[in-house]
Coordinates of C-alpha atoms and ligand atoms in Angstrom, one line a residue:
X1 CA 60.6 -27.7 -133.8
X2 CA 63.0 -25.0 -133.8
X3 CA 61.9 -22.2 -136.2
X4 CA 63.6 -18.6 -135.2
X5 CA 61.6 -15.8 -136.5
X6 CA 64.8 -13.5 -136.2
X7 CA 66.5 -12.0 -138.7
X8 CA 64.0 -13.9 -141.6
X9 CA 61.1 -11.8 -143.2
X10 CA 57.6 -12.9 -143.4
X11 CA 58.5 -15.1 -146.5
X12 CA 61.7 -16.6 -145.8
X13 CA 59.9 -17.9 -142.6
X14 CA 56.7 -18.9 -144.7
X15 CA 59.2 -20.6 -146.9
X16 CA 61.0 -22.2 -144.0
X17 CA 57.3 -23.1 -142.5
X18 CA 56.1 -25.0 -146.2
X19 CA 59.5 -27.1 -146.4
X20 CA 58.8 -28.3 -142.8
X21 CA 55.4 -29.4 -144.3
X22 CA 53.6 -26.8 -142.1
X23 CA 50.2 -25.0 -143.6
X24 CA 50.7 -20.9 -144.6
X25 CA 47.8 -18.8 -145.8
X26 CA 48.3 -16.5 -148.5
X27 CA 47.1 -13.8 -149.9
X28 CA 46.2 -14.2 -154.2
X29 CA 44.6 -11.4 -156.2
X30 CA 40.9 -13.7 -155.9
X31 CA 41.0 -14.7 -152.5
X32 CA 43.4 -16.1 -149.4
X33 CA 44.7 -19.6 -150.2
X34 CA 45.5 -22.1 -147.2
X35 CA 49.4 -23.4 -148.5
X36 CA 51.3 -26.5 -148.3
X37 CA 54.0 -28.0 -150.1
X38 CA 52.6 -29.7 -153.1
X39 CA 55.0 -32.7 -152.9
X40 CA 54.4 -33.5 -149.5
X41 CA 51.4 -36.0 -149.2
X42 CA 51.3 -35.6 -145.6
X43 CA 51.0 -31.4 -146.0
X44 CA 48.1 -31.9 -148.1
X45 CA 46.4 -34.1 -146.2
X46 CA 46.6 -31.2 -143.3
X47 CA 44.5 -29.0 -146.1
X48 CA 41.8 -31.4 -146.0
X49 CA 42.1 -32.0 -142.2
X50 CA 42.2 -28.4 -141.3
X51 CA 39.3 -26.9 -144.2
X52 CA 37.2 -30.2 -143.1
X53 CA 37.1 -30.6 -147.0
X54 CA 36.6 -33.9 -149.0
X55 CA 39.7 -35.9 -150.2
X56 CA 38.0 -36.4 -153.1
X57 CA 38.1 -32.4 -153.9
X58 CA 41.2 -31.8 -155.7
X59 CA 42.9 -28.6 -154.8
X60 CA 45.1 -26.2 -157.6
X61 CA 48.9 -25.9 -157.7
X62 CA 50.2 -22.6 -157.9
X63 CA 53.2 -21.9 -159.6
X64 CA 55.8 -18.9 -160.2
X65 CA 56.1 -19.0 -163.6
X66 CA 55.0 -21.0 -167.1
X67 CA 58.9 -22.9 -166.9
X68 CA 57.0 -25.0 -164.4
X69 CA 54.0 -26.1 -165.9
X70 CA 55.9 -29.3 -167.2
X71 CA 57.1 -30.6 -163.9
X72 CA 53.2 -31.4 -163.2
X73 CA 51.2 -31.1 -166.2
X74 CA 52.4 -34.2 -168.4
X75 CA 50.9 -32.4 -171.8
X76 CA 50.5 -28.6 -172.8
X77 CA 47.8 -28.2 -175.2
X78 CA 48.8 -25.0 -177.6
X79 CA 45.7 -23.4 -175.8
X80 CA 48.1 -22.9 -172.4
X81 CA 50.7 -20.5 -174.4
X82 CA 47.6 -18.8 -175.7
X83 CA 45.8 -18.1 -172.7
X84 CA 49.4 -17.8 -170.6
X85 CA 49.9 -14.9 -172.6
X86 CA 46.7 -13.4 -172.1
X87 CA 45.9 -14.1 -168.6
X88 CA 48.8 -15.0 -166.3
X89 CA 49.6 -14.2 -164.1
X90 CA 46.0 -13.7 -162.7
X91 CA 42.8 -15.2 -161.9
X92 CA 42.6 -18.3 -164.3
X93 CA 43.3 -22.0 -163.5
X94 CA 44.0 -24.2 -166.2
X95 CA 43.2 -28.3 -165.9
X96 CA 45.5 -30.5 -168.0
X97 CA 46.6 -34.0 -167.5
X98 CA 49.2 -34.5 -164.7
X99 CA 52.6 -36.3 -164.9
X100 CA 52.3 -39.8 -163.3
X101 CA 54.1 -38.4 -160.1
X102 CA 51.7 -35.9 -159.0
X103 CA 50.5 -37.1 -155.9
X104 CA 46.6 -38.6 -156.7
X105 CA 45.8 -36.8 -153.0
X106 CA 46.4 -33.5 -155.2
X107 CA 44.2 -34.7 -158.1
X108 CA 41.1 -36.1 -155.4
X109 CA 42.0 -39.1 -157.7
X110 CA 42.0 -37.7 -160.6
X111 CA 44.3 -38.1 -164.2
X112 CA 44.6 -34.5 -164.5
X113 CA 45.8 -31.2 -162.2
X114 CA 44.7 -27.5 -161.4
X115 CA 47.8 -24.5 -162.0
X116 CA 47.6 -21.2 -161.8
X117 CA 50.0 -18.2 -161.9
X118 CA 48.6 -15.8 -159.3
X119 CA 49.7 -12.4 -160.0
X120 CA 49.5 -10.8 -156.3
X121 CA 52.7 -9.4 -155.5
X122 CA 53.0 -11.5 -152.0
X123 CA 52.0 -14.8 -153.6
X124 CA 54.6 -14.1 -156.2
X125 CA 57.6 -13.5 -154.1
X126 CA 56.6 -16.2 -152.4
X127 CA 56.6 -19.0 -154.7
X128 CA 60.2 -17.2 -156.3
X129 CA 61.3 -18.0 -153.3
X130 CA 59.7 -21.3 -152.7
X131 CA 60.7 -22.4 -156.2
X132 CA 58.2 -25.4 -156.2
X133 CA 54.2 -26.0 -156.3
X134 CA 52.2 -24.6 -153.7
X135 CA 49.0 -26.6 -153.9
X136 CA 46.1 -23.9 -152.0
X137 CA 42.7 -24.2 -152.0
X138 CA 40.8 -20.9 -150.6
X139 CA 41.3 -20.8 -146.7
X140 CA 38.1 -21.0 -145.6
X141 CA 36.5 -23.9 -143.9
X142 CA 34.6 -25.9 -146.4
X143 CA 31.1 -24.9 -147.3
X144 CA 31.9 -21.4 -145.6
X145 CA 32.8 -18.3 -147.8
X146 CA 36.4 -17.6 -148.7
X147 CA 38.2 -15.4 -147.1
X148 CA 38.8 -11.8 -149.3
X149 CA 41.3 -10.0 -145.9
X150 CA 43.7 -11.6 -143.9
X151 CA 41.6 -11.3 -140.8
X152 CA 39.4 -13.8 -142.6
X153 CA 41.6 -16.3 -142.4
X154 CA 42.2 -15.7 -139.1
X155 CA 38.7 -16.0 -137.9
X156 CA 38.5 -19.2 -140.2
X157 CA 41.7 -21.1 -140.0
X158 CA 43.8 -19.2 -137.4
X159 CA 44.2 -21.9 -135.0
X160 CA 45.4 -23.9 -138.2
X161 CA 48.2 -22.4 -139.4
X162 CA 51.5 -21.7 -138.9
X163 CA 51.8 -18.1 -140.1
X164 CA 49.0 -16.0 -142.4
X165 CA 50.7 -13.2 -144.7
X166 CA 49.5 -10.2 -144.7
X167 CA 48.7 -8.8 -148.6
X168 CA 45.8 -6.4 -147.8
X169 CA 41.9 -6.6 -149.4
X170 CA 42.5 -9.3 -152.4
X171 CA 41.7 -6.9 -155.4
X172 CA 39.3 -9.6 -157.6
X173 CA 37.2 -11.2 -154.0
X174 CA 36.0 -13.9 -156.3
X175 CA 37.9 -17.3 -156.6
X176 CA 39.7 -17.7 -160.3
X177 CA 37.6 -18.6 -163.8
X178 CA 38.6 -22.9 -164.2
X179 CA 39.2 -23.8 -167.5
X180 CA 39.3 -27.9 -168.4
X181 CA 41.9 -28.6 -170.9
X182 CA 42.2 -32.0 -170.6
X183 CA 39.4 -32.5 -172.7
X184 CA 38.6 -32.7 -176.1
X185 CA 37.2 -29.2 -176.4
X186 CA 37.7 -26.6 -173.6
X187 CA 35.0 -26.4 -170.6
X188 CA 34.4 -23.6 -168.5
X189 CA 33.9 -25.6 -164.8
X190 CA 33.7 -22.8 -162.7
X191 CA 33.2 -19.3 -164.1
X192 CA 35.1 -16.4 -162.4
X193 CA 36.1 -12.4 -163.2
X194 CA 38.0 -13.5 -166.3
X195 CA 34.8 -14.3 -168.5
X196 CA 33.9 -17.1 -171.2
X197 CA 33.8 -14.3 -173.5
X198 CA 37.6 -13.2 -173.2
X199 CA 38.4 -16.7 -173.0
X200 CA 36.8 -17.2 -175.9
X201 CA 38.2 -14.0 -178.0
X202 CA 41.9 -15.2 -176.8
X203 CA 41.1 -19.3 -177.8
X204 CA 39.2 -18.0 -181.0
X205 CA 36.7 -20.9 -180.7
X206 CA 33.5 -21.1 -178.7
X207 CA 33.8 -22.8 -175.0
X208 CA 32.2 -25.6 -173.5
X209 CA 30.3 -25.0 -169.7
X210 CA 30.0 -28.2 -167.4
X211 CA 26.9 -29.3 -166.8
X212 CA 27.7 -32.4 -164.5
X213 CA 27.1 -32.3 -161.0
X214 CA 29.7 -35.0 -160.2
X215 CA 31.8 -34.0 -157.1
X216 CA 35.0 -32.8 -159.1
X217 CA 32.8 -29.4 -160.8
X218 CA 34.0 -26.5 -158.2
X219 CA 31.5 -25.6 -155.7
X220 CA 28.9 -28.1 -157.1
X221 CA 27.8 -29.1 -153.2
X222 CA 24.5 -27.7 -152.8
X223 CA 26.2 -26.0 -149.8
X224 CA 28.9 -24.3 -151.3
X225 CA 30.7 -20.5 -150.7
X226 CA 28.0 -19.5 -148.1
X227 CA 27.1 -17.5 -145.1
X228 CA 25.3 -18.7 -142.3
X229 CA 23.1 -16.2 -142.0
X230 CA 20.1 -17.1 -144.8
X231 CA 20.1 -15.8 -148.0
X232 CA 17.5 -14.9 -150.4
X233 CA 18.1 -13.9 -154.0
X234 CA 15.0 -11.1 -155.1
X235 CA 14.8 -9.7 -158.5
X236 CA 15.2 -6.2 -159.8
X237 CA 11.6 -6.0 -160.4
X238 CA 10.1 -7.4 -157.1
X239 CA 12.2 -5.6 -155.2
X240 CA 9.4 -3.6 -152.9
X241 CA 7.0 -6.9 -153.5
X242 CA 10.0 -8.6 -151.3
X243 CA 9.2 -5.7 -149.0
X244 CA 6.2 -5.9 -148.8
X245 CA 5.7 -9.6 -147.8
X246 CA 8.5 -9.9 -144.8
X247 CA 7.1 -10.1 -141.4
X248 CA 8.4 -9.9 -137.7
X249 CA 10.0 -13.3 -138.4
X250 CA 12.4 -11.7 -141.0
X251 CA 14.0 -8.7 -139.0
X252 CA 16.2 -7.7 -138.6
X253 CA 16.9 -8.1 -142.6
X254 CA 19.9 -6.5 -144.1
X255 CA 19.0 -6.1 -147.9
X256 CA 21.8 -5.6 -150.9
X257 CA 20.5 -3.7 -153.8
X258 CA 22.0 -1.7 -156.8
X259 CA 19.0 0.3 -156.7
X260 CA 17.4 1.8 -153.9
X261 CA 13.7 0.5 -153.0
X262 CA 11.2 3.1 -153.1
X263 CA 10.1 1.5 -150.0
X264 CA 12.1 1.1 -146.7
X265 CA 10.1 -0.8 -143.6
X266 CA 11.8 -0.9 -140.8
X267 CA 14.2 -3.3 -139.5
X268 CA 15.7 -3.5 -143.1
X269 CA 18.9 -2.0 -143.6
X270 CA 19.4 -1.5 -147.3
X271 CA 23.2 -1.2 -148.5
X272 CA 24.2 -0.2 -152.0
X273 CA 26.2 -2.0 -154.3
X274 CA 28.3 -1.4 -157.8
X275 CA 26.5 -1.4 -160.6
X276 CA 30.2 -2.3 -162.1
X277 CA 30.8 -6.1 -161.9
X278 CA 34.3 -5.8 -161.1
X279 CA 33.8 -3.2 -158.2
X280 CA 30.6 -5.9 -157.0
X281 CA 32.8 -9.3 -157.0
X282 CA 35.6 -7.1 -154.9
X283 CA 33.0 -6.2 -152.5
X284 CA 31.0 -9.0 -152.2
X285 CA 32.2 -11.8 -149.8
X286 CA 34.0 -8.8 -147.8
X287 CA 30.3 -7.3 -147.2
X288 CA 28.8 -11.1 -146.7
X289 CA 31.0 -12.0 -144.3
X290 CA 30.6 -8.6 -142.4
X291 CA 27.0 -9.5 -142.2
X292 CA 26.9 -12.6 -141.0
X293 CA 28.2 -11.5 -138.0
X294 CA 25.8 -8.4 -137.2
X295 CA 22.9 -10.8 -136.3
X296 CA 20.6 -10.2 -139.2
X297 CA 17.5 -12.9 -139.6
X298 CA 18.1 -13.1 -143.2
X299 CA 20.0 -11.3 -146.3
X300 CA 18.2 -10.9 -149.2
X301 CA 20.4 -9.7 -152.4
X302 CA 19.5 -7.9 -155.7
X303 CA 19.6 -10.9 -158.2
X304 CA 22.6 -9.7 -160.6
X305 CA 22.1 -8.9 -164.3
X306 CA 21.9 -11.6 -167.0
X307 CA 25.0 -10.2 -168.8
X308 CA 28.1 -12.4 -169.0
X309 CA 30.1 -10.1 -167.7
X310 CA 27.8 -10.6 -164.0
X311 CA 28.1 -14.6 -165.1
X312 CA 30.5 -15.3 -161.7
X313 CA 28.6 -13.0 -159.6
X314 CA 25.3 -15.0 -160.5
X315 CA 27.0 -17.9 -159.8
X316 CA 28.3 -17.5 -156.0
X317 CA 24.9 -15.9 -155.3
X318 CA 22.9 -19.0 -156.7
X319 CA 25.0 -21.2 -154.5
X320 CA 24.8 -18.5 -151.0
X321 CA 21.3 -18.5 -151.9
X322 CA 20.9 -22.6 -152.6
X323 CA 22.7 -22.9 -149.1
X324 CA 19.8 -21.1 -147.3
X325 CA 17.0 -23.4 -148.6
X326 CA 18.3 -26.6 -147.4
X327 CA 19.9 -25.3 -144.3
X328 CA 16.4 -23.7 -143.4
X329 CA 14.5 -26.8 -145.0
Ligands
LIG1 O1 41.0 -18.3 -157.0 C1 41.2 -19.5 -156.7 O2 41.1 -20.4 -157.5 C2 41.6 -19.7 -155.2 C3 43.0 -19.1 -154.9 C4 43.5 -19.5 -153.6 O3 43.9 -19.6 -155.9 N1 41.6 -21.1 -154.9 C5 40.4 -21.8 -154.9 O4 40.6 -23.2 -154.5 O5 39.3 -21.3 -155.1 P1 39.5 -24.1 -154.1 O6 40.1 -25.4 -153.7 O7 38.7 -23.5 -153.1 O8 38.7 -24.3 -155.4 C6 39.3 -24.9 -156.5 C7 38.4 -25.8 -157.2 C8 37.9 -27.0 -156.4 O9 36.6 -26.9 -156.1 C9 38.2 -28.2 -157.3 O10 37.1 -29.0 -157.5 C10 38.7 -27.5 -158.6 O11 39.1 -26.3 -158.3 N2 39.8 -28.4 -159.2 C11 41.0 -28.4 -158.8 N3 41.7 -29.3 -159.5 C12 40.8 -29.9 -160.3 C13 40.9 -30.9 -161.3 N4 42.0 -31.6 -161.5 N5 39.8 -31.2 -162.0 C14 38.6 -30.6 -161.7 N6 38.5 -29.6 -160.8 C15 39.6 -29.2 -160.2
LIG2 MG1 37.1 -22.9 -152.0

């Protein structure tokens, strides 16, 4: 294939690159997505190929702008305009029941579809310019944490893809709140940065959160958004107890806290977090996957507070955390 780099910038080539049914990473406000042209079956079937990912996990269609949400979603609930308004672009992905020709390889079977507006500025001009659906799920290999830099991506999928673009530190680092409106009443399947309480305020009406563990809930896999390394949730409370008990076996131990121990054995190297949820979910996989390559025997992290606006945070930390016990097991 002939595909001159000269004289095109970074997105005309990325456009060039997703026509030809080749894969681009890109950056979003939440984290790096791993791009293909939604339309082309054979594109997404490199996604699953290349992320080692399930066919029967669906992946989200991102989209420039609400004009759009008709050529895949076959019914807009008056929720969409509501929530379109108050949320897009940004971190929110709305599920609604897809037209007949969305491809069922989009859907991991299923009736209904995944879109999102993203509002990072590269992501943008890139889909203006694409002017179609790019279907991207985070570009990390499955099971592994996603990527929050575009070094990430390299270390995960570099050999994979045919050009990653550069769009800096992704400002939320937590993947987007999902929101099923295909039902009868709205459920939350994945929480993320945007909570169940604005969601709520904007819909007027109390929501719904999934309780199933079939294999289409987000990051319902037991081994889900993890690092290698092991990881052990402790709570505020216990946090010297936790100390206390570690032995030889344990260290090196790096240790995330929002407060410091009054404690500090050696071999643990404490670091400090945010005690602001948004400055914590920005920080979080970047400092996890910094970790897990500095040869630590374990992390152990600061459970997060029961407050709803923490609810995401909790969430990717039960599911680093429910990694660990059946890799170690
Ligand atoms: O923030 C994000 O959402 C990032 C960026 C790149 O946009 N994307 C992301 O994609 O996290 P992914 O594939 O890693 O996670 C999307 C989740 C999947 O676990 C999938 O189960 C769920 O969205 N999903 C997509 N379409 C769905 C559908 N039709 N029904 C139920 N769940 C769906
Ligand atoms: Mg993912």
């Amino acid at each position: 294939m002939t595909m001159k780099a000269i004289h095109q910038t970074p997105i005309q080539q990325a456009v060039a690159f997703l026509r030809a049914g080749e894969l681009v990473a890109l950056p979003t406000e939440t984290v790096y997505g791993l791009g293909a042209h939604a339309r082309q079956p054979e594109a997404l079937t490199k996604i699953f190929l290349a992320k080692g990912r399930p066919f029967s996990h669906p992946l989200i269609v991102h989209l420039a702008s609400t004009a759009q949400l008709s050529d895949w979603a076959r019914e807009l609930p008056p929720e969409v305009d509501v929530l379109a308004k108050a949320f897009w672009p940004g971190p929110l992905t709305l599920i609604l029941k897809k037209r007949p020709e969305v491809s069922t390889l989009l859907t991991g079977g299923q009736d209904t579809v995944g879109l999102r507006l993203p509002a990072h500025p590269v992501a943008q001009a890139l889909l203006r310019a694409f002017g179609d659906g790019i279907a991207a799920p985070s570009a990390n290999r499955f099971t592994h944490l996603s990527p929050t830099t575009a070094q990430a991506v390299r270390e995960e999928l570099g050999s994979k893809v045919a050009c990653i673009l550069e769009g800096g530190v992704c400002e939320v680092g937590l993947e987007s709140t999902i929101l099923d409106l295909s039902r009868e009443q709205p459920v939350i399947l994945r929480p993320g940065m945007i909570s169940a309480e604005q969601l709520e305020q904007a819909l007027k009406k109390p929501l719904l959160f999934s309780q199933q563990s079939a294999p289409r809930v987000p990051g319902m896999d037991p081994v889900h958004y993890a690092p290698e390394t092991r990881l052990n949730l402790v709570a505020t409370d216990d946090l010297e107890g936790f100390l206390n008990t570690l032995t030889a076996a344990d260290l090196p131990l790096a240790f995330l806290v929002r407060r410091q121990p009054s404690i500090q054995p050696e071999g643990v190297h404490c670091l400090m977090m945010s005690e602001e949820p948004r400055q914590y979910a920005h920080d979080l996989y970047l400092t996890l996957r910094r970790l897990d390559q500095q040869g630590f025997k374990q992390i152990a992290v600061e459970a997060a507070p029961e407050s709803r606006e923490w609810e995401a945070i909790r969430d990717r930390l039960a599911k680093a955390a429910g990694r660990s016990r059946s890799s170690s097991a």
